[in-house]
Coordinates of C-alpha atoms in Angstrom, one line a residue:
M1 CA -26.9 -7.5 -23.5
K2 CA -28.2 -4.9 -21.1
I3 CA -31.6 -3.4 -21.7
K4 CA -33.3 -0.5 -20.2
I5 CA -35.2 -1.4 -17.0
D6 CA -37.9 0.6 -15.3
R7 CA -36.1 2.5 -12.6
K8 CA -39.1 2.2 -10.2
I9 CA -38.8 -1.6 -10.4
I10 CA -35.1 -1.5 -9.8
Q11 CA -35.4 0.9 -6.9
G12 CA -38.1 -1.3 -5.3
G13 CA -35.7 -4.3 -5.5
D14 CA -38.2 -7.0 -6.2
L15 CA -37.8 -8.2 -9.7
V16 CA -39.9 -11.4 -9.7
K17 CA -41.6 -13.9 -7.4
I18 CA -43.0 -17.3 -8.4
T19 CA -44.6 -19.9 -6.2
F20 CA -44.8 -23.3 -7.7
P21 CA -45.2 -27.0 -6.8
A22 CA -42.0 -28.7 -5.5
R23 CA -41.5 -30.7 -8.8
I24 CA -38.3 -30.8 -10.8
S25 CA -40.4 -30.3 -14.0
Y26 CA -40.6 -26.6 -13.1
L27 CA -36.8 -26.3 -13.3
P28 CA -36.7 -24.9 -17.0
V29 CA -39.3 -22.3 -16.0
I30 CA -37.2 -21.0 -13.1
Q31 CA -33.9 -21.2 -15.1
N32 CA -35.3 -19.3 -18.0
T33 CA -36.8 -16.6 -15.7
A34 CA -33.5 -16.3 -13.8
T35 CA -31.2 -16.1 -16.7
R36 CA -33.4 -13.9 -18.8
I37 CA -33.6 -11.3 -16.0
A38 CA -29.8 -11.7 -15.3
S39 CA -29.0 -11.0 -18.9
W40 CA -30.6 -7.5 -18.5
F41 CA -27.8 -6.7 -16.1
G42 CA -25.0 -7.5 -18.5
F43 CA -24.0 -11.1 -17.4
N44 CA -22.1 -12.8 -20.3
D45 CA -22.9 -16.2 -21.7
Q46 CA -20.5 -18.0 -19.4
E47 CA -21.9 -16.3 -16.3
L48 CA -25.5 -17.0 -17.4
S49 CA -24.5 -20.7 -17.7
N50 CA -23.2 -20.6 -14.2
I51 CA -26.4 -19.0 -13.0
E52 CA -28.4 -21.7 -14.8
L53 CA -26.3 -24.4 -13.0
M54 CA -26.7 -22.8 -9.6
I55 CA -30.4 -22.6 -10.1
E56 CA -30.5 -26.3 -11.0
E57 CA -28.4 -27.4 -8.0
S58 CA -30.4 -25.2 -5.6
L59 CA -33.8 -26.4 -6.7
V60 CA -32.7 -30.1 -6.7
S61 CA -31.3 -29.6 -3.2
V62 CA -34.4 -27.9 -1.9
I63 CA -36.8 -30.6 -3.4
T64 CA -34.8 -33.6 -2.3
S65 CA -34.0 -32.4 1.3
S66 CA -37.3 -30.7 2.2
F67 CA -39.9 -33.0 0.8
E68 CA -40.5 -36.7 0.9
P69 CA -40.9 -38.5 -2.4
G70 CA -44.4 -37.8 -3.8
E71 CA -45.1 -35.2 -1.1
F72 CA -46.9 -32.1 -2.3
G73 CA -45.3 -28.8 -1.3
L74 CA -44.7 -25.3 -2.5
I75 CA -41.5 -23.5 -3.2
T76 CA -41.3 -19.7 -3.7
F77 CA -38.5 -18.4 -6.0
S78 CA -37.7 -14.7 -5.9
L79 CA -35.1 -12.5 -7.6
N80 CA -34.2 -9.3 -6.0
Y81 CA -31.8 -6.4 -6.9
K82 CA -29.7 -4.4 -4.5
P83 CA -27.2 -1.9 -5.9
G84 CA -24.4 -4.0 -7.3
S85 CA -25.9 -7.5 -6.9
L86 CA -28.7 -9.9 -7.7
T87 CA -30.1 -12.3 -5.0
F88 CA -31.7 -15.6 -6.2
S89 CA -33.8 -17.1 -3.4
F90 CA -35.7 -20.4 -2.8
E91 CA -38.1 -20.5 0.2
D92 CA -40.1 -23.4 1.4
K93 CA -41.9 -24.8 4.5
G94 CA -40.8 -28.4 4.1
L95 CA -38.7 -30.6 6.4
P96 CA -36.2 -28.6 8.6
V97 CA -32.6 -28.9 7.4
S98 CA -29.3 -27.1 8.0
V99 CA -26.3 -26.3 5.8
E100 CA -24.4 -28.9 7.7
M101 CA -27.0 -31.6 6.9
L102 CA -26.9 -30.7 3.2
E103 CA -23.1 -30.8 3.1
K104 CA -23.2 -34.3 4.6
D105 CA -26.0 -35.6 2.5
E106 CA -24.7 -37.8 -0.4
I107 CA -27.2 -36.3 -2.9
S108 CA -26.9 -32.6 -2.1
S109 CA -23.3 -32.2 -0.9
L110 CA -21.8 -31.8 -4.4
G111 CA -24.5 -29.4 -5.4
I112 CA -23.9 -27.2 -2.4
L113 CA -20.1 -27.2 -3.1
I114 CA -20.8 -26.2 -6.7
I115 CA -23.1 -23.3 -5.6
K116 CA -20.6 -22.0 -3.1
H117 CA -17.9 -22.1 -5.8
L118 CA -19.9 -20.2 -8.4
A119 CA -21.7 -17.7 -6.1
D120 CA -20.3 -14.5 -4.7
E121 CA -22.3 -15.1 -1.5
F122 CA -24.3 -18.1 -0.3
R123 CA -26.7 -17.9 2.6
F124 CA -29.0 -20.4 4.3
I125 CA -31.6 -18.8 6.6
N126 CA -33.8 -20.6 9.1
L127 CA -37.1 -18.8 9.4
G128 CA -38.6 -20.9 12.2
K129 CA -42.3 -21.5 11.6
E130 CA -42.1 -19.7 8.3
G131 CA -39.7 -22.3 6.9
K132 CA -36.3 -21.6 5.5
R133 CA -34.6 -19.7 2.7
L134 CA -31.6 -20.5 0.5
E135 CA -30.0 -17.4 -1.0
I136 CA -27.4 -17.0 -3.8
V137 CA -25.9 -13.7 -4.5
K138 CA -24.1 -12.7 -7.7
N139 CA -22.4 -9.4 -8.2
V140 CA -23.6 -7.5 -11.3
P141 CA -20.8 -7.1 -13.9
Q142 CA -19.3 -3.7 -14.0
E143 CA -17.6 -2.2 -17.0
S144 CA -14.0 -1.4 -16.5
I145 CA -13.1 2.3 -16.2
A146 CA -9.4 1.7 -16.9
A147 CA -9.6 3.1 -20.4
L148 CA -11.3 6.3 -19.2
L149 CA -8.7 6.8 -16.5
D150 CA -5.8 6.0 -18.7
S151 CA -6.8 9.0 -20.8
T152 CA -6.1 11.2 -17.9
P153 CA -2.4 11.4 -17.5
V154 CA -1.0 11.9 -14.0
T155 CA 1.4 14.8 -13.9
E156 CA 3.4 15.8 -10.8
T157 CA 2.8 19.5 -10.0
A158 CA 3.6 21.8 -7.2
P159 CA 1.3 21.9 -4.1
A160 CA -1.8 24.0 -4.6
S161 CA -2.0 27.4 -3.1
P162 CA -3.6 27.4 0.4
D163 CA -5.4 30.6 -0.5
E164 CA -7.3 29.1 -3.5
E165 CA -11.1 29.4 -3.4
L166 CA -12.7 26.0 -2.9
H167 CA -16.3 24.9 -3.2
F168 CA -18.0 22.2 -1.0
R169 CA -21.3 20.4 -1.8
L170 CA -22.9 17.0 -1.8
L171 CA -22.0 14.5 -4.6
T172 CA -24.5 14.0 -7.4
P173 CA -24.8 11.1 -9.8
D174 CA -23.4 13.3 -12.5
D175 CA -20.1 13.6 -10.5
A176 CA -19.4 9.8 -10.6
V177 CA -16.7 9.9 -13.3
D178 CA -15.0 12.9 -11.7
L179 CA -14.8 10.9 -8.5
A180 CA -13.2 8.0 -10.4
R181 CA -10.6 10.4 -11.8
L182 CA -9.9 11.8 -8.4
T183 CA -9.3 8.3 -7.0
Y184 CA -6.9 7.6 -9.8
R185 CA -4.9 10.8 -9.1
A186 CA -4.7 9.9 -5.4
Y187 CA -4.2 6.1 -5.5
G188 CA -3.6 4.9 -9.1
Y189 CA -5.5 1.6 -9.4
T190 CA -4.8 0.4 -5.9
Y191 CA -7.8 1.8 -4.0
A192 CA -10.3 -0.7 -2.7
G193 CA -14.0 -0.1 -3.2
L194 CA -16.4 1.3 -5.8
A195 CA -14.7 4.6 -6.4
Y196 CA -13.6 3.4 -9.9
L197 CA -17.2 2.3 -10.8
P198 CA -19.3 5.2 -11.9
E199 CA -22.5 3.2 -12.7
K200 CA -22.4 1.5 -9.3
L201 CA -21.8 4.8 -7.6
K202 CA -24.8 6.4 -9.3
E203 CA -27.0 3.5 -8.0
Q204 CA -25.7 3.9 -4.5
L205 CA -26.5 7.6 -4.5
E206 CA -29.9 7.3 -6.2
F207 CA -31.1 4.4 -4.0
G208 CA -30.1 6.1 -0.7
Y209 CA -27.2 3.9 0.3
M210 CA -24.6 6.6 0.0
K211 CA -24.0 10.3 0.2
A212 CA -20.7 12.2 -0.1
V213 CA -19.2 15.6 0.5
V214 CA -17.0 16.7 -2.4
V215 CA -14.7 19.6 -3.0
F216 CA -14.0 21.4 -6.2
N217 CA -11.1 23.8 -6.9
S218 CA -11.3 27.2 -8.6
T219 CA -11.1 25.6 -12.1
G220 CA -14.0 23.2 -11.3
L221 CA -11.8 20.1 -10.8
M222 CA -12.9 17.7 -8.1
I223 CA -10.1 17.5 -5.6
A224 CA -11.5 15.8 -2.5
N225 CA -14.3 13.4 -1.4
L226 CA -15.7 12.1 1.9
G227 CA -18.3 9.3 1.5
L228 CA -21.2 8.6 3.9
F229 CA -22.5 5.0 3.6
F230 CA -25.8 3.8 5.0
D231 CA -26.7 0.2 6.0
K232 CA -30.1 0.9 4.5
P233 CA -31.9 3.9 3.1
G234 CA -33.0 6.2 5.9
A235 CA -30.6 4.8 8.5
K236 CA -29.7 7.3 11.3
V237 CA -25.9 6.4 11.3
A238 CA -23.5 6.6 8.4
D239 CA -20.1 5.0 7.9
S240 CA -17.9 8.0 7.0
G241 CA -15.3 6.6 4.6
M242 CA -13.7 6.8 1.2
A243 CA -11.8 9.9 2.2
I244 CA -9.8 10.8 -0.9
V245 CA -7.7 14.0 -1.4
D246 CA -5.8 15.0 -4.5
P247 CA -2.1 14.8 -3.6
R248 CA -1.6 18.5 -4.5
Y249 CA -4.1 19.5 -1.8
R250 CA -2.9 17.5 1.1
G251 CA -2.1 19.7 4.0
H252 CA -5.1 22.0 3.3
N253 CA -7.2 20.6 6.1
L254 CA -9.8 19.2 3.7
F255 CA -10.6 16.1 5.6
K256 CA -11.7 18.2 8.6
R257 CA -13.6 20.7 6.5
M258 CA -15.5 17.9 4.7
K259 CA -16.3 16.2 8.0
Q260 CA -17.6 19.5 9.3
Y261 CA -19.9 19.8 6.3
A262 CA -21.1 16.2 6.8
I263 CA -21.8 16.9 10.5
E264 CA -23.9 19.9 9.7
H265 CA -25.8 17.9 7.1
G266 CA -26.3 15.1 9.6
R267 CA -27.7 17.6 12.2
D268 CA -30.1 19.0 9.7
T269 CA -31.4 15.6 8.6
G270 CA -31.8 14.1 12.1
M271 CA -28.9 11.6 12.0
F272 CA -27.6 10.2 15.3
G273 CA -23.9 10.0 14.4
L274 CA -21.1 9.1 12.1
Y275 CA -18.7 6.3 12.5
S276 CA -15.5 5.8 10.5
E277 CA -12.4 3.6 10.0
S278 CA -9.2 5.7 10.0
V279 CA -6.1 4.3 8.5
T280 CA -3.0 3.7 10.7
I281 CA -0.3 4.1 8.1
H282 CA -0.3 7.8 9.1
P283 CA -1.9 9.8 12.0
Y284 CA -3.5 12.5 9.9
T285 CA -7.0 11.1 9.5
Q286 CA -7.1 10.1 13.1
K287 CA -6.2 13.6 14.2
G288 CA -8.8 15.0 11.9
N289 CA -11.5 12.9 13.5
M290 CA -10.4 13.7 17.1
S291 CA -10.3 17.4 16.4
L292 CA -14.0 17.2 15.6
G293 CA -14.8 15.4 18.8
A294 CA -14.9 11.8 17.5
K295 CA -13.9 9.1 20.0
E296 CA -12.1 5.8 19.5
T297 CA -14.4 2.8 19.8
G298 CA -12.1 0.0 18.6
C299 CA -9.4 -1.1 16.2
L300 CA -9.6 -3.6 13.3
I301 CA -6.0 -4.8 13.2
A302 CA -5.9 -6.3 9.7
F303 CA -8.6 -4.4 7.7
I304 CA -6.7 -3.1 4.6
G305 CA -4.8 -5.2 2.2
E306 CA -1.1 -4.8 1.5
H307 CA -1.7 -3.6 -2.1
I308 CA -3.1 -0.2 -1.1
T309 CA -0.7 2.7 -1.9
F310 CA -0.9 6.3 -0.9
K311 CA 0.8 8.6 -3.4
K312 CA 3.4 10.8 -1.7
I313 CA 3.0 8.7 1.5
N314 CA 3.9 5.0 0.7
E315 CA 4.5 4.6 -3.0
D316 CA 5.6 1.0 -2.6
G317 CA 2.5 -0.3 -0.8
L318 CA 2.1 -1.7 2.7
S319 CA 4.4 -4.2 4.3
Q320 CA 1.5 -6.0 6.0
R321 CA -2.3 -5.8 6.2
Q322 CA -3.1 -2.4 7.8
A323 CA -5.2 -1.7 10.9
V324 CA -7.9 0.9 11.1
M325 CA -9.0 2.8 14.2
L326 CA -12.8 2.9 14.7
Y327 CA -14.3 6.3 15.6
Y328 CA -17.8 7.5 16.5
L329 CA -19.0 11.1 16.4
K330 CA -22.3 11.9 18.1
I331 CA -24.4 14.4 16.2
N332 CA -27.9 14.4 17.7
Q333 CA -29.4 12.8 20.8
E334 CA -30.0 9.1 20.4
P335 CA -32.7 7.0 22.1
R336 CA -32.0 5.5 25.6
R337 CA -31.2 1.8 25.2
T338 CA -30.6 -1.3 27.2
V339 CA -27.5 -3.2 26.4
F340 CA -26.2 -6.6 27.5
I341 CA -22.4 -6.7 27.7
P342 CA -20.2 -9.8 28.5
E343 CA -18.4 -9.3 31.8
I344 CA -15.0 -9.6 30.1
Y345 CA -15.8 -6.5 28.0
R346 CA -17.8 -4.6 30.6
E347 CA -15.1 -2.0 31.5
F348 CA -14.0 -1.6 27.9
V349 CA -17.5 -1.0 26.5
T350 CA -18.7 1.1 29.4
D351 CA -15.7 3.4 28.9
I352 CA -16.7 3.9 25.3
Y353 CA -20.3 4.8 26.3
N354 CA -19.0 7.2 28.9
E355 CA -16.7 8.9 26.5
L356 CA -19.4 9.3 23.9
G357 CA -22.1 10.4 26.4
L358 CA -24.5 7.7 25.3
R359 CA -27.5 6.9 27.4
R360 CA -27.3 3.2 28.2
D361 CA -28.7 0.8 30.8
I362 CA -26.0 -1.9 31.1
F363 CA -26.5 -5.5 32.2
T364 CA -23.9 -8.3 32.3
E365 CA -23.8 -12.0 33.1
N366 CA -23.5 -11.1 36.8
D367 CA -26.8 -9.4 36.9
D368 CA -29.9 -11.4 37.9
L369 CA -31.8 -11.5 34.7
P370 CA -34.3 -14.2 33.5
F371 CA -33.1 -16.0 30.4
T372 CA -35.6 -15.8 27.6
G373 CA -34.3 -18.8 25.8
P374 CA -33.0 -19.1 22.3
G375 CA -35.1 -18.3 19.3
V376 CA -34.3 -19.2 15.7
S377 CA -30.9 -18.3 14.4
I378 CA -30.9 -15.7 11.6
V379 CA -27.4 -15.1 10.3
T380 CA -26.3 -13.3 7.2
T381 CA -22.9 -12.8 5.6
S382 CA -21.1 -10.4 3.3
F383 CA -17.8 -10.5 1.5
K384 CA -15.7 -7.7 0.1
P385 CA -13.3 -9.1 -2.4
D386 CA -11.4 -5.8 -2.9
L387 CA -10.4 -6.0 0.8
N388 CA -10.6 -9.8 1.1
I389 CA -12.6 -9.5 4.3
A390 CA -15.9 -11.0 5.3
S391 CA -18.6 -10.2 7.9
I392 CA -20.9 -12.5 9.7
I393 CA -24.0 -10.7 11.0
V394 CA -26.1 -12.2 13.8
E395 CA -29.6 -10.8 13.5
Q396 CA -31.2 -13.3 15.9
Y397 CA -29.9 -16.1 18.1
G398 CA -30.9 -19.7 18.0
I399 CA -29.7 -22.8 19.8
D400 CA -27.5 -23.7 16.8
I401 CA -25.8 -20.3 16.7
V402 CA -22.3 -21.5 17.7
A403 CA -22.3 -24.3 15.1
R404 CA -23.5 -21.9 12.5
I405 CA -20.7 -19.4 13.2
R406 CA -18.1 -22.2 13.4
T407 CA -19.2 -23.6 10.0
T408 CA -19.2 -20.1 8.4
V409 CA -15.8 -19.3 9.7
K410 CA -14.4 -22.6 8.3
E411 CA -15.9 -21.8 4.9
F412 CA -14.4 -18.3 4.8
C413 CA -11.0 -19.7 5.9
M414 CA -11.1 -22.3 3.1
K415 CA -11.7 -19.5 0.7
K416 CA -8.5 -17.8 2.1
V417 CA -10.4 -14.7 3.4
D418 CA -7.8 -12.8 5.5
S419 CA -10.1 -11.1 8.1
I420 CA -13.5 -12.2 9.3
Y421 CA -15.8 -10.0 11.5
L422 CA -18.6 -11.1 13.7
E423 CA -21.3 -8.4 14.3
L424 CA -23.4 -9.0 17.4
P425 CA -26.5 -7.0 18.6
L426 CA -25.8 -5.6 22.1
G427 CA -29.5 -5.2 22.5
A428 CA -29.9 -9.0 22.6
Q429 CA -29.4 -10.7 26.0
E430 CA -27.9 -13.7 24.2
T431 CA -24.9 -11.7 23.2
M432 CA -23.4 -11.6 26.7
D433 CA -24.1 -15.4 27.0
Y434 CA -22.5 -16.5 23.7
V435 CA -19.4 -14.2 23.4
T436 CA -17.4 -16.7 25.5
E437 CA -18.1 -19.4 23.0
F438 CA -17.2 -17.2 20.0
R439 CA -13.9 -16.3 21.7
K440 CA -13.2 -20.0 21.9
L441 CA -13.5 -20.1 18.1
G442 CA -10.7 -17.4 17.9
F443 CA -12.7 -14.2 17.8
F444 CA -11.5 -11.2 19.8
M445 CA -12.5 -7.7 20.4
G446 CA -12.8 -5.4 17.4
G447 CA -14.9 -2.5 18.7
V448 CA -18.4 -1.0 19.2
I449 CA -20.5 0.7 16.6
P450 CA -23.3 2.7 18.4
E451 CA -26.8 3.0 16.9
F452 CA -26.0 0.7 14.0
R453 CA -29.0 -1.4 12.7
N454 CA -31.4 0.2 15.3
G455 CA -29.0 -0.5 18.2
D456 CA -25.4 -0.9 19.2
V457 CA -23.2 -3.6 17.6
L458 CA -20.3 -5.4 19.2
K459 CA -17.8 -6.2 16.4
L460 CA -15.4 -9.1 17.0
Q461 CA -12.6 -10.0 14.6
Y462 CA -10.8 -13.2 13.5
L463 CA -7.5 -13.4 11.6
N464 CA -7.0 -16.3 9.2
N465 CA -3.3 -17.0 9.7
I466 CA -2.3 -13.4 9.3
Y467 CA 0.8 -12.0 11.0
I468 CA 0.5 -8.4 12.3
D469 CA 3.4 -6.4 13.7
P470 CA 1.8 -4.0 16.2
A471 CA 4.8 -1.7 16.0
K472 CA 3.7 -0.8 12.5
I473 CA 0.3 0.5 13.6
V474 CA 0.5 4.3 14.0
V475 CA -1.9 5.5 16.7
A476 CA -2.5 9.2 17.2
S477 CA -3.6 9.4 20.8
E478 CA -3.0 7.9 24.2
R479 CA -6.6 6.8 24.4
G480 CA -6.2 5.1 21.0
K481 CA -3.1 3.3 22.3
K482 CA -5.0 1.9 25.3
V483 CA -7.8 0.7 23.0
L484 CA -5.2 -1.1 20.8
A485 CA -3.4 -2.6 23.8
F486 CA -6.7 -4.0 25.1
I487 CA -7.5 -5.6 21.7
L488 CA -4.0 -7.1 21.3
A489 CA -4.2 -8.5 24.8
D490 CA -7.7 -10.0 24.1
R491 CA -6.3 -11.6 20.9
E492 CA -3.7 -13.5 22.9
K493 CA -6.4 -14.8 25.3
A494 CA -8.9 -15.8 22.6
G495 CA -9.0 -19.3 21.0

């Protein structure tokens, strides 16, 4: 059963941290702490039993793989909250190990398999001299909003008058249910994301991970939304997405007007820019982005699942996974940055920088640069079940980076994830050195996201036995067609 939790604690994210001797006798203490706190967030008895089992397997794995029998060592258990999920972590400074070693070890291999099966995300992070950390992520249960939406019958009405007075403002937590109703009117139950989840929306807004521009008609009904999503609170670049318009108000130029409102808000608050993924089932959103000055920076050719339907556009759903065009719109002057681009992508990426007017000092493999040598690999992953896509984020390179990426891709493929994205920091010299190896694994160009995570990100993509017919990708501009052609050609060369 959920209980009221101090909002300041939730917003801080850190729920508990316990440092204890590496002895299995402490297992009940950690299990009781983890399951008691998890129960506050509405996990049912079966889910709490699963968490208890994951804690047991994790602790046994850490103790047996990191410490010799009888050796004294310390383990730090922590439980953290981020909107929508809990992260259970075990950190130690014992013997160095890797996920590959644990999976091969007779004692720990079954435990790791169980953890991966029960967790929503599983991460193993090498911290170098600071040790290593095992992380298990469980998504917080969310009450279904189906009953609420079912009470709002959908009636087909004539298009709204173009002369109707409309009101634009930023979304507030109190608007969350109205946004869910709007999403239902536009997409039924087929939309991917958190739009149907009022409580999760409220958290994203209150914690600073999201903002949104919303539009109300003359009767006070919400008829459009444009979301702004931040990688972390205070980030200078937002992902402009979740563009939803009531079918009766399509053709009223609302997307462009909401984007203009967002741009002015971004200018006033010191943001560098907005990036977005525009659907390719129709050209309207792409044209709206271009009319505001946004430029194409890539194309993810299998981003959206076939189940998505657009009322009055494609009532029967999509015939294949759908591509999205990547756009970036510069709002304010960004810092001058040094970037390291693989030679094979130099012309493609340089053209993007020139189109956007970004200040970049560019180096490639052909430039005479001293190699600094690999550090410790730090890699994180994320999975979006609603889209059945996953991302692998390289935060720091290490000598084992290729093996880490290969293993992670294999795991996602075994889970039948359709599309896998690899995000690489262009500010790291190692990016230009390792891209060739990543392309051998089957990754190919996806695009560039400027000023993301305190620098530019090169986004590669991998399709898990997914067929895409390029003829079904609707691209609104000649430049966009060139971007898509380059990406399709790169796909043929990769692997």
